[in-house]
Amino acid sequence: METVIDIAAIDNDRMLLEGMATWISRMPDIRLAATASSVDDFLSQTVSARIVLLDLNLEDFSDPVDNVVRLVAVGFTVIVITVVPDLSYILTTTEAGAAAYVAKTANLTSLAEVIRAVAAGDSPMTTEHAFWLGRDDRPDRPELTPRELEVLVAYGRGMTVDAVGRQLGIAPGTVRTHLERAKQKYAEVGRPIRHRGQYGERIREDALGRERLPGPNATPPATG
């Protein structure tokens, strides 16, 4: 029997919610279990869903970052959706713990893929999300090389230096060199890494190492 993914949606656009409910009713593995027009309204309900689609800009003028923080703090997994992308809020809600971001201009098939990936425990990245994160030019984010980023993410997720080296096909000494360079760059922007645990903190804060969802024209990987 196929597992059904319960989701909830917080949005003040009633037409969108009704349309979403109609669409989801045709999906055998996804169920819209609750809706609300604000985070306060949602948190006043008892719902089975643990995945929440959250509109970035609600009409109650609540702070998007605070909305994500409140939902994540009580155990919900948040997928941010919006029709008008705001770079600063996309960046800060991602850093606040949102698992994914989906533009309302995306088709419903793409949204379903994100929901399924999040339900599986991933933090998928849509093309739009990657684009907006790539425009992050805030001065407190260091410019890491692709290899420094790979090493930082692997080590920050708990791998040993030797394990990182084996995964990336480089020597342990090279891994340490990349880690030292990453540490130096973070120190230069005022965010020093003083102990092992802070590697993981930096990758969470900067939403690094997320899985990239393939685009609609992506070629499936070869098998065999």
PDB file of C-alpha atoms in Angstrom:
ATOM      1  CA  MET A   1       0.000   0.000   0.000  1.00  0.00           C
ATOM      2  CA  GLU A   2       1.370   3.401  -0.996  1.00  0.00           C
ATOM      3  CA  THR A   3       2.227   5.739   1.865  1.00  0.00           C
ATOM      4  CA  VAL A   4       0.147   8.930   1.864  1.00  0.00           C
ATOM      5  CA  ILE A   5       1.954  12.199   2.610  1.00  0.00           C
ATOM      6  CA  ASP A   6      -0.193  14.587   4.645  1.00  0.00           C
ATOM      7  CA  ILE A   7       0.528  18.254   3.996  1.00  0.00           C
ATOM      8  CA  ALA A   8      -0.918  21.557   5.145  1.00  0.00           C
ATOM      9  CA  ALA A   9      -0.998  24.945   3.424  1.00  0.00           C
ATOM     10  CA  ILE A  10      -0.873  28.423   4.928  1.00  0.00           C
ATOM     11  CA  ASP A  11      -1.955  31.031   2.387  1.00  0.00           C
ATOM     12  CA  ASN A  12      -4.480  33.864   2.337  1.00  0.00           C
ATOM     13  CA  ASP A  13      -5.355  33.197  -1.329  1.00  0.00           C
ATOM     14  CA  ARG A  14      -8.531  31.156  -0.999  1.00  0.00           C
ATOM     15  CA  MET A  15      -8.723  30.525  -4.738  1.00  0.00           C
ATOM     16  CA  LEU A  16      -5.232  29.032  -4.694  1.00  0.00           C
ATOM     17  CA  LEU A  17      -6.071  26.838  -1.708  1.00  0.00           C
ATOM     18  CA  GLU A  18      -9.240  25.563  -3.351  1.00  0.00           C
ATOM     19  CA  GLY A  19      -7.408  24.876  -6.596  1.00  0.00           C
ATOM     20  CA  MET A  20      -4.640  23.092  -4.707  1.00  0.00           C
ATOM     21  CA  ALA A  21      -7.172  20.962  -2.855  1.00  0.00           C
ATOM     22  CA  THR A  22      -8.754  19.929  -6.171  1.00  0.00           C
ATOM     23  CA  TRP A  23      -5.385  19.069  -7.697  1.00  0.00           C
ATOM     24  CA  ILE A  24      -4.125  17.163  -4.657  1.00  0.00           C
ATOM     25  CA  SER A  25      -7.329  15.131  -4.505  1.00  0.00           C
ATOM     26  CA  ARG A  26      -6.140  13.489  -7.739  1.00  0.00           C
ATOM     27  CA  MET A  27      -2.743  12.562  -6.271  1.00  0.00           C
ATOM     28  CA  PRO A  28      -2.798   9.075  -4.723  1.00  0.00           C
ATOM     29  CA  ASP A  29       0.176   9.715  -2.421  1.00  0.00           C
ATOM     30  CA  ILE A  30      -0.422  13.317  -1.221  1.00  0.00           C
ATOM     31  CA  ARG A  31      -3.293  14.601   0.911  1.00  0.00           C
ATOM     32  CA  LEU A  32      -4.092  18.194   1.899  1.00  0.00           C
ATOM     33  CA  ALA A  33      -4.971  17.707   5.551  1.00  0.00           C
ATOM     34  CA  ALA A  34      -5.340  21.317   6.706  1.00  0.00           C
ATOM     35  CA  THR A  35      -5.342  24.915   5.505  1.00  0.00           C
ATOM     36  CA  ALA A  36      -5.054  28.253   7.233  1.00  0.00           C
ATOM     37  CA  SER A  37      -4.686  31.914   6.316  1.00  0.00           C
ATOM     38  CA  SER A  38      -2.061  32.695   8.968  1.00  0.00           C
ATOM     39  CA  VAL A  39       0.472  30.945  11.142  1.00  0.00           C
ATOM     40  CA  ASP A  40      -1.512  31.870  14.258  1.00  0.00           C
ATOM     41  CA  ASP A  41      -4.625  30.273  12.762  1.00  0.00           C
ATOM     42  CA  PHE A  42      -2.682  27.173  11.748  1.00  0.00           C
ATOM     43  CA  LEU A  43      -1.022  26.685  15.131  1.00  0.00           C
ATOM     44  CA  SER A  44      -4.417  26.879  16.818  1.00  0.00           C
ATOM     45  CA  GLN A  45      -5.457  23.719  14.961  1.00  0.00           C
ATOM     46  CA  THR A  46      -4.614  20.085  15.616  1.00  0.00           C
ATOM     47  CA  VAL A  47      -3.358  18.620  12.350  1.00  0.00           C
ATOM     48  CA  SER A  48      -1.789  15.364  11.251  1.00  0.00           C
ATOM     49  CA  ALA A  49       0.419  16.941   8.584  1.00  0.00           C
ATOM     50  CA  ARG A  50       4.061  17.658   9.395  1.00  0.00           C
ATOM     51  CA  ILE A  51       4.893  19.291   6.032  1.00  0.00           C
ATOM     52  CA  VAL A  52       3.602  22.831   5.610  1.00  0.00           C
ATOM     53  CA  LEU A  53       3.429  24.890   2.425  1.00  0.00           C
ATOM     54  CA  LEU A  54       3.927  28.453   3.651  1.00  0.00           C
ATOM     55  CA  ASP A  55       3.244  31.546   1.553  1.00  0.00           C
ATOM     56  CA  LEU A  56       6.175  33.922   1.825  1.00  0.00           C
ATOM     57  CA  ASN A  57       4.023  37.050   2.171  1.00  0.00           C
ATOM     58  CA  LEU A  58       0.797  36.755   4.119  1.00  0.00           C
ATOM     59  CA  GLU A  59      -1.794  39.512   4.348  1.00  0.00           C
ATOM     60  CA  ASP A  60      -1.477  39.767   8.126  1.00  0.00           C
ATOM     61  CA  PHE A  61       1.981  41.326   7.506  1.00  0.00           C
ATOM     62  CA  SER A  62       3.636  38.724   9.713  1.00  0.00           C
ATOM     63  CA  ASP A  63       7.390  38.398   9.322  1.00  0.00           C
ATOM     64  CA  PRO A  64       8.255  35.533   6.928  1.00  0.00           C
ATOM     65  CA  VAL A  65      11.373  34.560   8.863  1.00  0.00           C
ATOM     66  CA  ASP A  66       9.484  34.522  12.159  1.00  0.00           C
ATOM     67  CA  ASN A  67       6.782  32.378  10.555  1.00  0.00           C
ATOM     68  CA  VAL A  68       9.343  29.787   9.470  1.00  0.00           C
ATOM     69  CA  VAL A  69      11.066  29.842  12.867  1.00  0.00           C
ATOM     70  CA  ARG A  70       7.780  29.320  14.713  1.00  0.00           C
ATOM     71  CA  LEU A  71       6.730  26.396  12.546  1.00  0.00           C
ATOM     72  CA  VAL A  72      10.124  24.689  12.603  1.00  0.00           C
ATOM     73  CA  ALA A  73      10.378  25.157  16.377  1.00  0.00           C
ATOM     74  CA  VAL A  74       7.282  23.012  16.956  1.00  0.00           C
ATOM     75  CA  GLY A  75       8.330  20.279  14.562  1.00  0.00           C
ATOM     76  CA  PHE A  76       6.922  21.199  11.155  1.00  0.00           C
ATOM     77  CA  THR A  77       8.892  20.946   7.934  1.00  0.00           C
ATOM     78  CA  VAL A  78       8.386  24.085   5.871  1.00  0.00           C
ATOM     79  CA  ILE A  79       8.266  24.496   2.093  1.00  0.00           C
ATOM     80  CA  VAL A  80       8.156  28.201   1.249  1.00  0.00           C
ATOM     81  CA  ILE A  81       6.032  29.211  -1.740  1.00  0.00           C
ATOM     82  CA  THR A  82       5.618  32.654  -3.265  1.00  0.00           C
ATOM     83  CA  VAL A  83       4.501  34.407  -6.420  1.00  0.00           C
ATOM     84  CA  VAL A  84       6.849  37.381  -6.052  1.00  0.00           C
ATOM     85  CA  PRO A  85      10.385  36.292  -5.093  1.00  0.00           C
ATOM     86  CA  ASP A  86      12.049  38.584  -2.580  1.00  0.00           C
ATOM     87  CA  LEU A  87      15.778  37.858  -2.452  1.00  0.00           C
ATOM     88  CA  SER A  88      16.299  38.904   1.155  1.00  0.00           C
ATOM     89  CA  TYR A  89      13.395  36.816   2.445  1.00  0.00           C
ATOM     90  CA  ILE A  90      14.262  33.791   0.319  1.00  0.00           C
ATOM     91  CA  LEU A  91      17.760  33.838   1.803  1.00  0.00           C
ATOM     92  CA  THR A  92      16.709  34.439   5.392  1.00  0.00           C
ATOM     93  CA  THR A  93      13.819  31.953   5.419  1.00  0.00           C
ATOM     94  CA  THR A  94      16.159  29.320   3.993  1.00  0.00           C
ATOM     95  CA  GLU A  95      18.621  30.062   6.776  1.00  0.00           C
ATOM     96  CA  ALA A  96      15.755  29.977   9.305  1.00  0.00           C
ATOM     97  CA  GLY A  97      15.150  26.339   8.445  1.00  0.00           C
ATOM     98  CA  ALA A  98      12.825  26.155   5.434  1.00  0.00           C
ATOM     99  CA  ALA A  99      13.465  22.824   3.718  1.00  0.00           C
ATOM    100  CA  ALA A 100      12.678  24.052   0.210  1.00  0.00           C
ATOM    101  CA  TYR A 101      11.432  26.979  -1.839  1.00  0.00           C
ATOM    102  CA  VAL A 102       8.980  26.759  -4.745  1.00  0.00           C
ATOM    103  CA  ALA A 103       7.802  29.633  -6.937  1.00  0.00           C
ATOM    104  CA  LYS A 104       4.059  29.725  -7.547  1.00  0.00           C
ATOM    105  CA  THR A 105       4.895  29.977 -11.229  1.00  0.00           C
ATOM    106  CA  ALA A 106       6.144  26.362 -11.081  1.00  0.00           C
ATOM    107  CA  ASN A 107       3.813  23.634 -12.243  1.00  0.00           C
ATOM    108  CA  LEU A 108       2.084  21.342  -9.790  1.00  0.00           C
ATOM    109  CA  THR A 109       4.148  18.365 -10.901  1.00  0.00           C
ATOM    110  CA  SER A 110       7.278  20.191  -9.715  1.00  0.00           C
ATOM    111  CA  LEU A 111       5.617  20.983  -6.398  1.00  0.00           C
ATOM    112  CA  ALA A 112       4.711  17.316  -5.960  1.00  0.00           C
ATOM    113  CA  GLU A 113       8.341  16.325  -6.587  1.00  0.00           C
ATOM    114  CA  VAL A 114       9.488  18.738  -3.896  1.00  0.00           C
ATOM    115  CA  ILE A 115       6.868  17.463  -1.434  1.00  0.00           C
ATOM    116  CA  ARG A 116       7.933  13.861  -2.000  1.00  0.00           C
ATOM    117  CA  ALA A 117      11.619  14.728  -1.629  1.00  0.00           C
ATOM    118  CA  VAL A 118      10.999  16.628   1.605  1.00  0.00           C
ATOM    119  CA  ALA A 119       8.886  13.763   2.949  1.00  0.00           C
ATOM    120  CA  ALA A 120      11.856  11.478   2.267  1.00  0.00           C
ATOM    121  CA  GLY A 121      14.039  13.693   4.451  1.00  0.00           C
ATOM    122  CA  ASP A 122      15.815  15.639   1.707  1.00  0.00           C
ATOM    123  CA  SER A 123      16.215  19.387   1.280  1.00  0.00           C
ATOM    124  CA  PRO A 124      15.657  19.622  -2.473  1.00  0.00           C
ATOM    125  CA  MET A 125      16.667  22.659  -4.475  1.00  0.00           C
ATOM    126  CA  THR A 126      14.590  23.830  -7.412  1.00  0.00           C
ATOM    127  CA  THR A 127      16.163  25.725 -10.282  1.00  0.00           C
ATOM    128  CA  GLU A 128      14.565  28.942  -9.019  1.00  0.00           C
ATOM    129  CA  HIS A 129      15.877  28.398  -5.501  1.00  0.00           C
ATOM    130  CA  ALA A 130      19.390  27.786  -6.780  1.00  0.00           C
ATOM    131  CA  PHE A 131      19.185  30.951  -8.866  1.00  0.00           C
ATOM    132  CA  TRP A 132      18.155  33.140  -5.946  1.00  0.00           C
ATOM    133  CA  LEU A 133      20.664  31.646  -3.531  1.00  0.00           C
ATOM    134  CA  GLY A 134      23.310  32.240  -6.175  1.00  0.00           C
ATOM    135  CA  ARG A 135      22.505  35.947  -6.078  1.00  0.00           C
ATOM    136  CA  ASP A 136      23.374  36.173  -2.394  1.00  0.00           C
ATOM    137  CA  ASP A 137      26.056  38.844  -2.268  1.00  0.00           C
ATOM    138  CA  ARG A 138      25.820  39.728   1.390  1.00  0.00           C
ATOM    139  CA  PRO A 139      29.210  40.662   2.799  1.00  0.00           C
ATOM    140  CA  ASP A 140      29.076  38.077   5.610  1.00  0.00           C
ATOM    141  CA  ARG A 141      29.060  35.126   3.220  1.00  0.00           C
ATOM    142  CA  PRO A 142      32.548  34.023   2.141  1.00  0.00           C
ATOM    143  CA  GLU A 143      33.315  33.182  -1.466  1.00  0.00           C
ATOM    144  CA  LEU A 144      34.275  29.516  -1.346  1.00  0.00           C
ATOM    145  CA  THR A 145      35.703  27.594  -4.277  1.00  0.00           C
ATOM    146  CA  PRO A 146      33.665  24.552  -5.422  1.00  0.00           C
ATOM    147  CA  ARG A 147      36.208  22.207  -3.783  1.00  0.00           C
ATOM    148  CA  GLU A 148      36.242  24.175  -0.516  1.00  0.00           C
ATOM    149  CA  LEU A 149      32.455  23.983  -0.504  1.00  0.00           C
ATOM    150  CA  GLU A 150      32.473  20.210  -1.072  1.00  0.00           C
ATOM    151  CA  VAL A 151      34.968  19.666   1.719  1.00  0.00           C
ATOM    152  CA  LEU A 152      33.190  22.022   4.118  1.00  0.00           C
ATOM    153  CA  VAL A 153      29.805  20.359   3.578  1.00  0.00           C
ATOM    154  CA  ALA A 154      31.142  16.810   3.911  1.00  0.00           C
ATOM    155  CA  TYR A 155      33.166  17.596   7.035  1.00  0.00           C
ATOM    156  CA  GLY A 156      30.363  19.704   8.504  1.00  0.00           C
ATOM    157  CA  ARG A 157      28.003  16.758   8.182  1.00  0.00           C
ATOM    158  CA  GLY A 158      30.207  14.682  10.444  1.00  0.00           C
ATOM    159  CA  MET A 159      32.615  12.876   8.139  1.00  0.00           C
ATOM    160  CA  THR A 160      36.232  12.466   9.198  1.00  0.00           C
ATOM    161  CA  VAL A 161      39.059  14.047   7.241  1.00  0.00           C
ATOM    162  CA  ASP A 162      40.047  10.631   5.890  1.00  0.00           C
ATOM    163  CA  ALA A 163      36.468   9.838   4.864  1.00  0.00           C
ATOM    164  CA  VAL A 164      36.113  13.186   3.090  1.00  0.00           C
ATOM    165  CA  GLY A 165      39.336  12.462   1.227  1.00  0.00           C
ATOM    166  CA  ARG A 166      38.116   9.044   0.113  1.00  0.00           C
ATOM    167  CA  GLN A 167      34.754  10.423  -1.010  1.00  0.00           C
ATOM    168  CA  LEU A 168      36.306  13.242  -3.039  1.00  0.00           C
ATOM    169  CA  GLY A 169      39.380  11.337  -4.209  1.00  0.00           C
ATOM    170  CA  ILE A 170      41.894  13.677  -2.583  1.00  0.00           C
ATOM    171  CA  ALA A 171      44.556  13.260   0.088  1.00  0.00           C
ATOM    172  CA  PRO A 172      43.746  13.948   3.769  1.00  0.00           C
ATOM    173  CA  GLY A 173      46.333  16.716   3.759  1.00  0.00           C
ATOM    174  CA  THR A 174      44.503  18.390   0.879  1.00  0.00           C
ATOM    175  CA  VAL A 175      41.243  18.116   2.805  1.00  0.00           C
ATOM    176  CA  ARG A 176      42.842  19.906   5.761  1.00  0.00           C
ATOM    177  CA  THR A 177      44.173  22.630   3.458  1.00  0.00           C
ATOM    178  CA  HIS A 178      40.682  23.274   2.051  1.00  0.00           C
ATOM    179  CA  LEU A 179      39.207  23.332   5.554  1.00  0.00           C
ATOM    180  CA  GLU A 180      41.799  25.852   6.703  1.00  0.00           C
ATOM    181  CA  ARG A 181      41.078  28.071   3.704  1.00  0.00           C
ATOM    182  CA  ALA A 182      37.343  27.892   4.380  1.00  0.00           C
ATOM    183  CA  LYS A 183      37.954  28.742   8.057  1.00  0.00           C
ATOM    184  CA  GLN A 184      40.075  31.724   7.058  1.00  0.00           C
ATOM    185  CA  LYS A 185      37.416  33.010   4.676  1.00  0.00           C
ATOM    186  CA  TYR A 186      34.712  32.735   7.337  1.00  0.00           C
ATOM    187  CA  ALA A 187      36.955  34.553   9.818  1.00  0.00           C
ATOM    188  CA  GLU A 188      37.508  37.340   7.287  1.00  0.00           C
ATOM    189  CA  VAL A 189      33.764  38.033   7.085  1.00  0.00           C
ATOM    190  CA  GLY A 190      33.371  38.020  10.875  1.00  0.00           C
ATOM    191  CA  ARG A 191      31.991  34.491  11.289  1.00  0.00           C
ATOM    192  CA  PRO A 192      34.903  32.486  12.658  1.00  0.00           C
ATOM    193  CA  ILE A 193      34.821  28.703  13.004  1.00  0.00           C
ATOM    194  CA  ARG A 194      36.287  27.996  16.438  1.00  0.00           C
ATOM    195  CA  HIS A 195      35.327  24.340  16.954  1.00  0.00           C
ATOM    196  CA  ARG A 196      34.214  21.265  15.012  1.00  0.00           C
ATOM    197  CA  GLY A 197      30.514  21.813  15.585  1.00  0.00           C
ATOM    198  CA  GLN A 198      30.611  25.213  13.912  1.00  0.00           C
ATOM    199  CA  TYR A 199      31.355  23.672  10.519  1.00  0.00           C
ATOM    200  CA  GLY A 200      27.874  22.180  10.636  1.00  0.00           C
ATOM    201  CA  GLU A 201      26.424  25.462  11.900  1.00  0.00           C
ATOM    202  CA  ARG A 202      27.872  27.353   8.927  1.00  0.00           C
ATOM    203  CA  ILE A 203      26.481  24.950   6.329  1.00  0.00           C
ATOM    204  CA  ARG A 204      23.032  25.164   7.949  1.00  0.00           C
ATOM    205  CA  GLU A 205      23.174  28.956   8.250  1.00  0.00           C
ATOM    206  CA  ASP A 206      24.169  29.366   4.610  1.00  0.00           C
ATOM    207  CA  ALA A 207      21.969  26.557   3.267  1.00  0.00           C
ATOM    208  CA  LEU A 208      24.956  24.818   1.715  1.00  0.00           C
ATOM    209  CA  GLY A 209      25.082  21.351   0.203  1.00  0.00           C
ATOM    210  CA  ARG A 210      21.423  20.994  -0.695  1.00  0.00           C
ATOM    211  CA  GLU A 211      20.347  18.404  -3.226  1.00  0.00           C
ATOM    212  CA  ARG A 212      19.613  20.002  -6.620  1.00  0.00           C
ATOM    213  CA  LEU A 213      16.412  18.813  -8.255  1.00  0.00           C
ATOM    214  CA  PRO A 214      16.802  18.023 -11.954  1.00  0.00           C
ATOM    215  CA  GLY A 215      15.180  20.416 -14.372  1.00  0.00           C
ATOM    216  CA  PRO A 216      12.249  19.374 -16.559  1.00  0.00           C
ATOM    217  CA  ASN A 217      14.586  18.532 -19.469  1.00  0.00           C
ATOM    218  CA  ALA A 218      17.213  16.704 -17.445  1.00  0.00           C
ATOM    219  CA  THR A 219      18.516  13.415 -18.852  1.00  0.00           C
ATOM    220  CA  PRO A 220      17.929  10.443 -16.512  1.00  0.00           C
ATOM    221  CA  PRO A 221      21.119   8.847 -15.199  1.00  0.00           C
ATOM    222  CA  ALA A 222      22.362   5.819 -17.061  1.00  0.00           C
ATOM    223  CA  THR A 223      21.757   2.436 -15.496  1.00  0.00           C
ATOM    224  CA  GLY A 224      23.662  -0.791 -15.659  1.00  0.00           C
TER     225      GLY A 224
END
